[in-house]
Amino acid sequence: MIEKVVEGKFLIDGKIIHCCVGIERGTIVDVKKSLDGETKIRFPRGLILPSAVDVHVHLRDPGLTHKEDFSTGTLSAAFGGVSCVIDMPNTKPPTVDKESCKEKISIGERKSYVDFGIYLGVNENNIKKLRDFEGLVTGFKIYLPDFDITLLGELSKLKVKRVLAFHAEEKRCIEKFGKKSENLIEHAKTRASVCEKTAVEKVLKEMEKTDFHIHFCHISSSISLYALSQFKKKVSVGVTPHHLLFKASRSLTPQSYYKVNPPLRTSLDQEALWEALLSGEIDIIESDHAPHTTDEKEVDFSEAPSGIPGVETMYPVMLYVFLMKGYPLERLVSALCSRPARLFGLKKGRIAKGMDADFIVVDLKKVKKIMADRLHYKCGWTPFEGMKGIFPTDLFVRGERIIEDEELVGDRGFGRFVKPREGEESCTEK
Ligand code: DOR
Ligand code: ZN
């Protein structure tokens, strides 16, 4: 008999169907109208959706653990319906060599509530040796604001099989516009969208002929979307909930809490992002969870660090907005779950045979007001305060219940390190 069976209303391939999902050793082995299991868990109410794969989080561990750490960050992920996160390399020390990769993986294995991957930060020292890291990391990250763009030529000579994720803001362009800004509108000007567009174009020109999988993180402007449409190379594109839901304006207060890179921009940019997300031109939603403490944010705007937390609110807020606007849930689940998993070669994000048994249960009528003190971030604040969201009541990761009836039942250290399986490298095909 099958180890475990979960029965309820599942969203599968865009349809809501009542069925049973059979699970053995954390993997989905069968999806049928009825199944018997040694353990059977029924959800007579609620809807079961795949859980999210957030490919862009800054868990700040090691070295910056006054802002967040692997436990608090992944606990927040769990409560937000995220069963897998991929952590960014700008920790202390940065994740740029074998030692720091191994250290981060071991921290994650000790502290993580959900599965996790890591990025290697690409720099001038490791750029020629990226192939040596393929077996060790989940993806590569290039932060263009600190990167000598002429090195892209070196890169294009390599053949690496992991996703190469770009933060697309061009260094020289940002320098040209000057650094100081006193409010969000000025911040958007000092890091103008043309700097994002230029970065996108330079990367694509240099990499057009490579078979790299290029991912553009958190695209924020309509002109970058236009630039992307002018190239033939297949790439993937991400957007964040904050760029979809906020524009740079005086009414966001305190202003420094909304300071982020790339910056929040105009309502026209927001419209273009929504259109591209709904059409599939934007592939995925990623939180860019980048927490800073209130003390760090409560300084003069020009001195405040950029970055806002978001891993716990991403799925709940987006689910609520999609329902309110009548947008197809299938599109949301694709952008939060199946596309990111497939892009990074992970067997997650879909309720189907062979996939990890990762899913959430939601009661679509249980709309909650977002309040920082109900979230699990170490920083204690959220830019989405007072907005509405639908939080999962239950979360399963590899068949194990991590959240039950809105309470934590999972264990710290349960999360496993993930990377693409041999032969299942990243994939940009739709
Ligand atoms: O706003 C940002 N904050 N953008 C980044 O690229 C980095 C991030 C951080 O680490 O705080
Ligand atoms: Zn980031």
Coordinates of C-alpha atoms and ligand atoms in Angstrom, one line a residue:
M1 CA 0.0 0.0 0.0
I2 CA 1.1 3.6 -0.7
E3 CA 2.8 5.3 2.3
K4 CA 0.7 8.4 2.4
V5 CA -2.3 9.7 0.5
V6 CA -3.6 13.3 0.5
E7 CA -7.2 13.8 -0.7
G8 CA -8.9 17.0 -1.6
K9 CA -9.5 19.5 -4.3
F10 CA -6.3 20.1 -6.3
L11 CA -5.5 22.6 -9.0
I12 CA -3.9 20.4 -11.7
D13 CA -3.2 21.6 -15.1
G14 CA -5.5 24.6 -14.7
K15 CA -8.4 22.5 -13.5
I16 CA -9.8 22.1 -10.0
I17 CA -10.3 18.4 -9.5
H18 CA -11.2 16.3 -6.5
C19 CA -8.5 13.6 -6.3
C20 CA -6.0 11.6 -4.3
V21 CA -2.2 12.1 -4.4
G22 CA -0.1 9.2 -3.4
I23 CA 3.3 9.9 -1.8
E24 CA 6.3 7.5 -1.2
R25 CA 9.5 8.8 0.3
G26 CA 8.5 12.4 -0.4
T27 CA 7.8 11.9 -4.1
I28 CA 4.4 11.9 -5.8
V29 CA 3.9 8.4 -7.1
D30 CA 0.3 8.6 -8.3
V31 CA -2.6 11.0 -8.9
K32 CA -6.0 9.3 -9.1
K33 CA -9.7 9.7 -8.3
S34 CA -9.3 7.3 -5.3
L35 CA -6.2 5.7 -3.6
D36 CA -5.6 3.8 -0.4
G37 CA -2.7 4.7 1.8
E38 CA -1.2 3.6 5.1
T39 CA -1.8 7.2 6.2
K40 CA -4.6 9.2 4.6
I41 CA -5.0 13.0 5.1
R42 CA -8.3 14.5 3.9
F43 CA -9.0 18.1 3.2
P44 CA -12.7 18.4 2.8
R45 CA -12.5 22.2 2.6
G46 CA -9.9 24.3 0.9
L47 CA -8.0 24.2 -2.3
I48 CA -4.6 22.4 -2.7
L49 CA -2.1 24.3 -4.9
P50 CA 1.6 23.6 -5.6
S51 CA 3.9 25.5 -3.1
A52 CA 6.2 28.2 -4.5
V53 CA 9.8 28.1 -5.4
D54 CA 11.3 31.5 -4.7
V55 CA 14.5 31.8 -6.7
H56 CA 15.5 35.1 -5.1
V57 CA 16.0 35.5 -1.4
H58 CA 18.7 37.1 0.7
L59 CA 18.7 35.0 4.0
R60 CA 21.7 37.0 5.3
D61 CA 23.4 33.9 6.8
P62 CA 26.3 33.8 7.4
G63 CA 27.5 37.2 8.7
L64 CA 24.5 39.4 8.5
T65 CA 22.3 37.5 10.9
H66 CA 21.1 40.6 12.7
K67 CA 18.8 41.1 9.6
E68 CA 17.7 37.5 9.1
D69 CA 19.1 34.0 9.3
F70 CA 18.5 30.7 7.6
S71 CA 15.9 29.7 10.3
T72 CA 13.9 32.8 10.4
G73 CA 14.0 33.3 6.7
T74 CA 12.9 29.8 5.8
L75 CA 10.3 29.8 8.6
S76 CA 8.9 32.9 6.9
A77 CA 9.0 31.1 3.6
A78 CA 7.1 28.1 5.0
F79 CA 4.3 30.3 6.5
G80 CA 4.1 32.1 3.1
G81 CA 3.7 28.8 1.1
V82 CA 7.2 28.6 -0.2
S83 CA 8.7 25.1 -0.1
C84 CA 12.0 26.0 -1.7
V85 CA 14.2 29.1 -1.7
I86 CA 17.4 29.9 -3.6
D87 CA 19.7 32.1 -1.5
M88 CA 21.7 35.0 -2.9
P89 CA 25.5 35.2 -2.4
N90 CA 25.9 38.7 -0.8
T91 CA 26.4 37.3 2.6
K92 CA 29.5 37.8 4.9
P93 CA 31.7 36.2 3.6
P94 CA 30.2 36.3 0.2
T95 CA 29.5 33.0 -1.5
V96 CA 32.2 33.1 -4.1
D97 CA 34.4 30.1 -3.5
K98 CA 34.2 26.5 -2.6
E99 CA 34.7 27.1 1.1
S100 CA 31.9 29.7 1.4
C101 CA 29.5 27.5 -0.7
K102 CA 30.1 24.5 1.6
E103 CA 29.7 26.6 4.7
K104 CA 26.4 28.0 3.4
I105 CA 25.1 24.6 2.5
S106 CA 26.0 23.3 6.0
I107 CA 24.3 26.2 7.6
G108 CA 21.2 25.6 5.5
E109 CA 21.2 21.9 6.4
R110 CA 21.3 22.7 10.1
K111 CA 18.8 25.5 10.1
S112 CA 16.4 25.4 7.2
Y113 CA 12.7 24.6 7.5
V114 CA 12.2 24.2 3.7
D115 CA 14.4 23.1 0.9
F116 CA 17.0 25.5 -0.4
G117 CA 19.5 26.2 -3.1
I118 CA 22.4 28.6 -3.3
Y119 CA 23.9 30.9 -5.9
L120 CA 27.6 31.4 -6.5
G121 CA 28.4 35.1 -6.8
V122 CA 30.4 35.4 -10.1
N123 CA 33.5 37.7 -9.8
E124 CA 36.8 38.3 -11.6
N125 CA 38.5 35.6 -9.6
N126 CA 36.1 32.7 -10.2
I127 CA 34.7 33.6 -13.6
K128 CA 37.0 31.4 -15.6
K129 CA 36.4 28.5 -13.3
L130 CA 32.6 28.4 -13.2
R131 CA 32.5 24.8 -14.5
D132 CA 34.2 23.7 -11.3
F133 CA 31.2 25.0 -9.3
E134 CA 28.5 23.3 -11.4
G135 CA 28.2 20.4 -9.0
L136 CA 28.2 22.6 -6.0
V137 CA 25.6 25.3 -6.5
T138 CA 22.1 25.7 -7.8
G139 CA 22.8 28.8 -9.9
F140 CA 25.2 31.6 -10.7
K141 CA 24.5 35.3 -9.9
I142 CA 26.0 38.3 -11.6
Y143 CA 25.4 41.6 -9.9
L144 CA 26.1 44.1 -12.7
P145 CA 26.1 47.2 -10.5
D146 CA 29.5 45.9 -9.2
F147 CA 30.7 44.0 -12.2
D148 CA 33.1 44.9 -14.9
I149 CA 30.9 44.4 -18.0
T150 CA 33.9 43.7 -20.2
L151 CA 34.3 40.3 -18.4
L152 CA 31.1 39.2 -20.1
G153 CA 33.4 38.4 -23.1
E154 CA 35.3 35.8 -20.9
L155 CA 32.0 34.3 -19.8
S156 CA 30.6 33.8 -23.2
K157 CA 33.5 31.5 -24.0
L158 CA 32.5 29.1 -21.3
K159 CA 29.8 26.4 -21.4
V160 CA 28.1 26.2 -18.1
K161 CA 25.0 24.3 -17.4
R162 CA 23.5 26.3 -14.5
V163 CA 21.3 29.3 -14.7
L164 CA 23.1 32.6 -14.9
A165 CA 21.0 35.1 -13.1
F166 CA 21.6 38.8 -13.7
H167 CA 20.8 41.8 -11.6
A168 CA 20.5 44.1 -14.6
E169 CA 21.6 47.7 -13.8
E170 CA 24.6 48.9 -15.6
K171 CA 27.4 50.2 -13.4
R172 CA 28.6 53.1 -15.5
C173 CA 25.1 54.3 -16.3
I174 CA 24.2 54.4 -12.6
E175 CA 27.4 56.3 -11.8
K176 CA 26.6 58.8 -14.6
F177 CA 23.2 59.7 -13.0
G178 CA 24.8 60.3 -9.6
K179 CA 24.2 58.5 -6.4
K180 CA 22.4 60.7 -3.8
S181 CA 18.7 60.7 -3.6
E182 CA 16.4 62.1 -1.0
N183 CA 13.1 60.3 -1.8
L184 CA 11.7 57.5 -3.9
I185 CA 11.0 59.6 -6.9
E186 CA 14.6 60.8 -7.0
H187 CA 15.9 57.3 -6.3
A188 CA 14.0 56.1 -9.4
K189 CA 15.8 58.9 -11.4
T190 CA 19.3 58.2 -10.1
R191 CA 18.9 54.6 -11.0
A192 CA 17.0 55.3 -14.2
S193 CA 15.3 52.6 -16.2
V194 CA 17.7 53.3 -19.0
C195 CA 20.5 51.7 -16.9
E196 CA 18.4 48.6 -16.6
K197 CA 17.7 48.5 -20.3
T198 CA 21.4 49.1 -21.2
A199 CA 22.4 46.2 -19.0
V200 CA 19.8 43.9 -20.6
E201 CA 21.1 44.9 -24.1
K202 CA 24.7 44.5 -23.2
V203 CA 24.2 41.1 -21.7
L204 CA 22.1 39.9 -24.6
K205 CA 24.5 41.2 -27.3
E206 CA 27.4 39.5 -25.6
M207 CA 25.6 36.3 -24.9
E208 CA 23.3 35.9 -27.9
K209 CA 25.3 33.1 -29.4
T210 CA 25.9 31.1 -26.2
D211 CA 23.7 28.4 -25.0
F212 CA 23.7 29.7 -21.5
H213 CA 20.5 29.9 -19.7
I214 CA 20.2 33.6 -18.8
H215 CA 17.7 34.8 -16.2
F216 CA 17.0 38.5 -15.7
C217 CA 16.0 39.0 -12.1
H218 CA 13.4 41.5 -11.0
I219 CA 12.8 43.5 -14.3
S220 CA 11.2 46.8 -13.3
S221 CA 10.7 48.9 -16.4
S222 CA 8.7 48.9 -19.7
I223 CA 11.7 49.8 -21.7
S224 CA 13.6 46.8 -20.5
L225 CA 10.7 44.6 -21.5
Y226 CA 10.8 46.2 -25.0
A227 CA 14.6 45.6 -25.2
L228 CA 14.0 41.9 -24.3
S229 CA 11.5 41.5 -27.0
Q230 CA 14.1 42.7 -29.6
F231 CA 16.3 39.7 -29.1
K232 CA 15.9 36.2 -30.4
K233 CA 17.8 34.4 -27.6
K234 CA 15.5 32.6 -25.2
V235 CA 16.0 33.9 -21.7
S236 CA 13.8 33.9 -18.6
V237 CA 12.5 37.0 -16.8
G238 CA 11.4 37.6 -13.3
V239 CA 9.3 40.3 -11.6
T240 CA 8.7 41.0 -7.9
P241 CA 5.4 41.7 -6.1
H242 CA 6.7 45.1 -5.0
H243 CA 7.4 46.2 -8.6
L244 CA 4.0 45.0 -9.6
L245 CA 2.1 46.6 -6.7
F246 CA 3.9 49.8 -5.8
K247 CA 5.1 52.9 -7.8
A248 CA 7.5 55.5 -6.6
S249 CA 5.4 58.1 -4.9
R250 CA 5.4 60.4 -1.9
S251 CA 2.5 58.5 -0.3
L252 CA 4.7 55.4 0.5
T253 CA 5.9 56.0 4.1
P254 CA 8.4 56.0 5.5
Q255 CA 10.0 56.5 2.2
S256 CA 13.3 54.7 3.1
Y257 CA 11.4 51.5 3.8
Y258 CA 10.4 51.3 0.1
K259 CA 13.9 52.0 -1.2
V260 CA 15.0 49.1 -3.3
N261 CA 17.1 48.3 -6.3
P262 CA 16.1 48.3 -9.0
P263 CA 13.8 51.1 -7.8
L264 CA 10.0 51.3 -7.8
R265 CA 9.1 53.2 -10.9
T266 CA 6.0 54.7 -12.6
S267 CA 2.4 53.4 -13.1
L268 CA 3.2 52.9 -16.8
D269 CA 6.0 50.6 -15.8
Q270 CA 3.7 48.7 -13.5
E271 CA 1.1 48.3 -16.3
A272 CA 3.7 47.0 -18.6
L273 CA 4.9 44.5 -16.0
W274 CA 1.4 43.2 -15.4
E275 CA 0.7 42.8 -19.1
A276 CA 4.0 40.9 -19.5
L277 CA 3.3 38.7 -16.5
L278 CA -0.2 37.8 -17.7
S279 CA 1.0 37.1 -21.3
G280 CA 3.8 34.9 -20.1
E281 CA 6.5 37.2 -21.4
I282 CA 7.6 37.5 -17.8
D283 CA 8.2 33.9 -16.7
I284 CA 8.3 34.1 -13.0
I285 CA 7.5 36.0 -9.8
E286 CA 10.4 36.2 -7.3
S287 CA 10.3 38.0 -4.0
D288 CA 13.8 39.4 -3.8
H289 CA 13.4 39.1 0.0
A290 CA 16.1 41.6 1.1
P291 CA 15.5 42.4 4.8
H292 CA 17.2 45.2 6.7
T293 CA 16.5 46.2 10.3
T294 CA 14.3 49.2 11.2
D295 CA 17.4 50.8 12.8
E296 CA 19.2 50.5 9.5
K297 CA 16.2 51.9 7.6
E298 CA 15.4 54.7 10.1
V299 CA 18.2 57.0 8.8
D300 CA 18.3 59.8 6.2
F301 CA 16.9 58.4 2.9
S302 CA 20.2 58.8 1.1
E303 CA 22.0 56.7 3.7
A304 CA 19.3 54.0 4.0
P305 CA 20.2 50.6 2.6
S306 CA 18.1 49.3 -0.4
G307 CA 16.0 46.2 0.0
I308 CA 12.7 45.1 1.3
P309 CA 11.4 41.8 2.8
G310 CA 8.9 39.7 0.9
V311 CA 9.2 36.0 1.0
E312 CA 6.3 35.4 3.4
T313 CA 3.9 37.8 1.6
M314 CA 4.6 36.9 -2.0
Y315 CA 2.2 34.0 -2.5
P316 CA -0.6 35.4 -0.2
V317 CA -0.6 38.9 -1.7
M318 CA -0.4 37.7 -5.3
L319 CA -3.1 35.1 -4.7
Y320 CA -5.4 37.7 -3.3
V321 CA -4.7 40.1 -6.2
F322 CA -5.2 37.5 -8.9
L323 CA -8.6 36.4 -7.3
M324 CA -9.8 40.0 -7.0
K325 CA -8.9 40.9 -10.5
G326 CA -10.2 37.6 -11.9
Y327 CA -6.9 36.7 -13.5
P328 CA -6.3 32.9 -14.1
L329 CA -4.9 31.1 -11.1
E330 CA -3.1 28.8 -13.5
R331 CA -0.9 31.7 -14.6
L332 CA -0.1 32.6 -11.0
V333 CA 0.8 29.0 -10.1
S334 CA 3.0 28.8 -13.2
A335 CA 4.9 32.0 -12.3
L336 CA 5.3 31.1 -8.6
C337 CA 5.8 27.3 -8.8
S338 CA 6.2 25.3 -12.0
R339 CA 8.2 27.7 -14.1
P340 CA 10.8 28.6 -11.5
A341 CA 11.3 24.9 -10.7
R342 CA 11.7 24.0 -14.3
L343 CA 14.0 26.9 -15.0
F344 CA 16.3 25.7 -12.3
G345 CA 15.9 22.0 -13.1
L346 CA 14.2 21.1 -9.8
K347 CA 11.6 18.4 -9.5
K348 CA 9.2 20.7 -7.7
G349 CA 6.3 23.1 -8.5
R350 CA 3.8 20.7 -10.0
I351 CA 1.4 18.2 -8.6
A352 CA 2.4 15.3 -10.9
K353 CA 4.0 11.9 -10.8
G354 CA 7.7 12.1 -10.1
M355 CA 7.6 15.5 -8.5
D356 CA 8.4 16.3 -4.8
A357 CA 5.1 16.2 -2.8
D358 CA 5.2 20.0 -2.1
F359 CA 1.9 21.8 -1.8
I360 CA -0.2 24.2 0.2
V361 CA -3.8 24.2 1.3
V362 CA -5.6 27.5 1.1
D363 CA -9.1 28.7 2.1
L364 CA -9.8 31.3 -0.5
K365 CA -12.4 32.9 1.8
K366 CA -9.9 33.5 4.6
V367 CA -8.6 36.9 3.6
K368 CA -6.2 38.4 6.2
K369 CA -4.8 41.8 6.8
I370 CA -1.1 41.7 6.5
M371 CA 0.6 42.7 9.8
A372 CA 4.3 42.6 10.5
D373 CA 3.8 41.1 13.9
R374 CA 2.1 38.1 12.5
L375 CA 5.0 37.4 10.1
H376 CA 8.2 35.6 11.0
Y377 CA 10.9 37.9 9.7
K378 CA 13.7 38.9 12.1
C379 CA 13.4 42.5 10.8
G380 CA 9.9 42.9 12.1
W381 CA 8.4 45.0 9.3
T382 CA 6.8 44.5 5.9
P383 CA 6.2 47.0 3.1
F384 CA 2.8 45.3 2.6
E385 CA 1.5 46.3 6.0
G386 CA -2.3 46.6 6.0
M387 CA -2.7 45.0 2.6
K388 CA -4.7 41.8 2.1
G389 CA -3.4 38.3 1.6
I390 CA -4.5 34.7 1.6
F391 CA -2.1 32.7 3.7
P392 CA -1.8 28.9 3.5
T393 CA -3.3 26.9 6.3
D394 CA -1.1 23.9 5.6
L395 CA 2.2 23.3 3.8
F396 CA 3.7 20.0 2.8
V397 CA 7.4 19.7 1.8
R398 CA 8.4 16.3 0.3
G399 CA 5.2 14.8 1.8
E400 CA 5.9 16.1 5.3
R401 CA 3.6 18.5 6.9
I402 CA 5.5 21.6 7.9
I403 CA 2.5 23.9 8.7
E404 CA -0.7 22.4 10.0
D405 CA -3.8 24.6 10.6
E406 CA -1.6 27.7 10.5
E407 CA 0.8 26.3 13.2
L408 CA 4.3 25.1 12.7
V409 CA 4.7 21.4 13.0
G410 CA 7.9 21.0 10.9
D411 CA 11.5 20.8 12.2
R412 CA 14.4 23.1 11.8
G413 CA 17.0 21.3 9.7
F414 CA 14.4 19.4 7.7
G415 CA 15.2 21.4 4.6
R416 CA 17.5 19.9 2.1
F417 CA 20.0 21.4 -0.3
V418 CA 18.7 21.2 -3.9
K419 CA 20.4 21.5 -7.3
P420 CA 19.5 20.2 -10.7
R421 CA 19.7 16.5 -11.2
E422 CA 22.3 15.2 -13.7
G423 CA 20.7 15.5 -17.1
E424 CA 18.0 17.8 -15.9
E425 CA 19.7 21.1 -16.2
S426 CA 17.9 24.3 -16.4
C427 CA 15.4 24.7 -19.2
T428 CA 14.1 27.9 -20.8
E429 CA 11.5 26.0 -22.9
K430 CA 7.9 27.0 -22.0
Ligands
DOR1 O1 17.4 46.5 -3.1 C1 18.3 45.6 -3.1 N1 18.7 45.0 -1.9 N2 18.8 45.2 -4.2 C2 19.8 44.3 -4.3 O2 20.2 44.0 -5.4 C3 20.4 43.8 -3.1 C4 19.5 43.8 -2.0 C5 20.1 43.5 -0.7 O3 20.9 42.6 -0.6 O4 19.8 44.2 0.3
ZN2 ZN 18.3 40.5 -4.7

